[in-house]
Structure formats: C-alpha cells, structure tokens
C-alpha cells in the first residue's frame, strides 16, 4: 500500500530486456536508502519489487513482467526518463494522500492542459472505469494522489480533470506531462 504522496523524483538509469520481461534500474537515493530486497516501491504508480540495490549509488533494480509492461506505461520508459517514486506505507506513515495499491487500473491520455500558477489536467479514461470517478473523489495519476475536479464524457470517451498545485508541478512528473502523454491511473 502507498499514499500517493511522491517522495522523490527519480530517474531510469538502466533497462535490460530479460527472458521474463525487463529489468529496470532506477536512481532514487531517498527511497533506496532503507530499502531491502523484496520491498515494494511505487514507480509512476506501479508497485514494483526491489530485486537488487546499491544504496551507495542510490539505485535499485526491479523485474517488470510482461503483464505489467502491457497494462501500464512502464514499458515505454527509457533511460533518462524521470519517474515518481514512493516507498510502501508503514503503520506509522502519515496518510496525506489516500490509500493506493499500486495496481494500475488503466492507462489514460492527457487530452488538455490549462496553464497558470495552478494548472489543470484533463485525462481520458476508458469508459468501463469512468463510472467510478466522481467530483471531489480521489484518483491516482502516475502514482500522485489527486482530487477529481470534474468528470464528463465526450464522443463516448470518459474524462476527468485534476488541479495541480505548484508543489505537485515541481516535485512530480506531472509538471512536464503534455497533451498526448500516457499516464497510469488507479
């Protein structure tokens, strides 16, 4: 379980295709500082398991199975890409966001971005999931806990909007997401 409060903006530093999927290596000194083999770390909202770590170098490696590659945006990550990172919650964790499993329900697409000091993202969502979104409800976009500001449908496609405060724009990947970018949704 996670809270959707991103702890660190990490970077993909390695990607190797294996017989069973992909081995992804991520730099995230804060989240790897106390990580152990088998711990869960959310990478762009996807719960992944630490396979190896190098705390001195601030990196960890994780196995990504074909199912995860097919159902999330993890398969599109390349070396140099920034990623939102969060360690799994503990019983003592503050729940500043909402409870998040790290099991992505769908991939959405940013369809509109309204800029200003606080910005708004409008994201398409598969129709089968649109009915679960409500104004003032919670949603996780690339692992970031957000409040839904509006919901609707356009040409048979569901959508929702979220507002992004300056802190979210600065410390997560959502500050650089643009129209046409794909995002993990939970």
Short mmCIF file of C-alpha atoms in Angstrom, two decimals, residues 32-113:
data_model
loop_
_atom_site.label_atom_id
_atom_site.label_comp_id
_atom_site.label_asym_id
_atom_site.label_seq_id
_atom_site.Cartn_x
_atom_site.Cartn_y
_atom_site.Cartn_z
CA UNK A 32 16.59 3.23 -1.73
CA UNK A 33 18.25 4.46 1.49
CA UNK A 34 16.38 1.96 3.67
CA UNK A 35 15.07 -0.42 1.00
CA UNK A 36 15.68 -4.15 1.28
CA UNK A 37 15.45 -6.98 -1.20
CA UNK A 38 11.73 -7.72 -1.67
CA UNK A 39 10.45 -4.30 -0.58
CA UNK A 40 7.83 -2.54 -2.68
CA UNK A 41 8.47 0.83 -4.31
CA UNK A 42 5.90 2.66 -6.41
CA UNK A 43 7.36 3.76 -9.77
CA UNK A 44 4.90 6.08 -11.55
CA UNK A 45 2.13 4.45 -9.55
CA UNK A 46 3.15 0.85 -10.29
CA UNK A 47 4.04 -1.34 -7.32
CA UNK A 48 7.41 -2.93 -8.15
CA UNK A 49 9.61 -5.19 -6.03
CA UNK A 50 13.24 -4.40 -5.23
CA UNK A 51 15.44 -7.10 -6.77
CA UNK A 52 18.84 -5.52 -6.04
CA UNK A 53 20.02 -2.24 -4.61
CA UNK A 54 23.13 -0.15 -4.34
CA UNK A 55 22.47 2.34 -1.56
CA UNK A 56 25.86 3.98 -2.14
CA UNK A 57 24.91 4.73 -5.74
CA UNK A 58 21.28 5.39 -4.78
CA UNK A 59 19.90 2.87 -7.30
CA UNK A 60 17.65 -0.16 -7.22
CA UNK A 61 16.73 -2.77 -9.81
CA UNK A 62 13.35 -4.39 -10.28
CA UNK A 63 11.91 -7.10 -12.51
CA UNK A 64 8.98 -5.99 -14.68
CA UNK A 65 6.84 -8.80 -16.03
CA UNK A 66 5.12 -8.81 -19.45
CA UNK A 67 1.70 -8.27 -17.81
CA UNK A 68 2.93 -5.05 -16.18
CA UNK A 69 4.61 -3.92 -19.39
CA UNK A 70 1.34 -4.46 -21.31
CA UNK A 71 -1.01 -2.77 -18.82
CA UNK A 72 1.00 0.27 -17.68
CA UNK A 73 3.27 2.96 -19.04
CA UNK A 74 6.33 1.25 -17.52
CA UNK A 75 7.04 -0.46 -20.87
CA UNK A 76 7.56 2.92 -22.53
CA UNK A 77 10.16 4.13 -20.00
CA UNK A 78 13.65 4.73 -21.35
CA UNK A 79 16.99 5.57 -19.76
CA UNK A 80 16.92 9.21 -18.67
CA UNK A 81 13.17 9.36 -18.07
CA UNK A 82 12.07 10.89 -14.75
CA UNK A 83 9.78 8.77 -12.54
CA UNK A 84 7.68 9.39 -9.43
CA UNK A 85 8.90 7.27 -6.51
CA UNK A 86 7.30 6.33 -3.20
CA UNK A 87 8.15 3.70 -0.62
CA UNK A 88 5.40 1.44 0.68
CA UNK A 89 3.44 2.82 3.61
CA UNK A 90 4.04 1.53 7.13
CA UNK A 91 1.68 1.60 10.11
CA UNK A 92 3.37 4.82 11.19
CA UNK A 93 3.04 6.56 7.80
CA UNK A 94 1.04 9.77 7.61
CA UNK A 95 -1.80 9.34 5.14
CA UNK A 96 -1.60 12.72 3.43
CA UNK A 97 -2.98 11.35 0.16
CA UNK A 98 -5.26 8.32 0.01
CA UNK A 99 -4.67 4.58 0.21
CA UNK A 100 -3.21 3.40 -3.08
CA UNK A 101 -2.45 -0.20 -4.05
CA UNK A 102 -0.02 0.39 -6.87
CA UNK A 103 -2.14 -1.85 -9.12
CA UNK A 104 -2.85 0.26 -12.18
CA UNK A 105 -6.46 0.09 -13.42
CA UNK A 106 -5.83 1.65 -16.82
CA UNK A 107 -3.65 3.92 -18.88
CA UNK A 108 -5.19 7.29 -19.67
CA UNK A 109 -4.12 10.06 -22.03
CA UNK A 110 -3.68 13.74 -21.23
CA UNK A 111 -6.18 15.45 -23.55
CA UNK A 112 -5.91 19.02 -22.31
CA UNK A 113 -3.65 21.12 -20.11
#
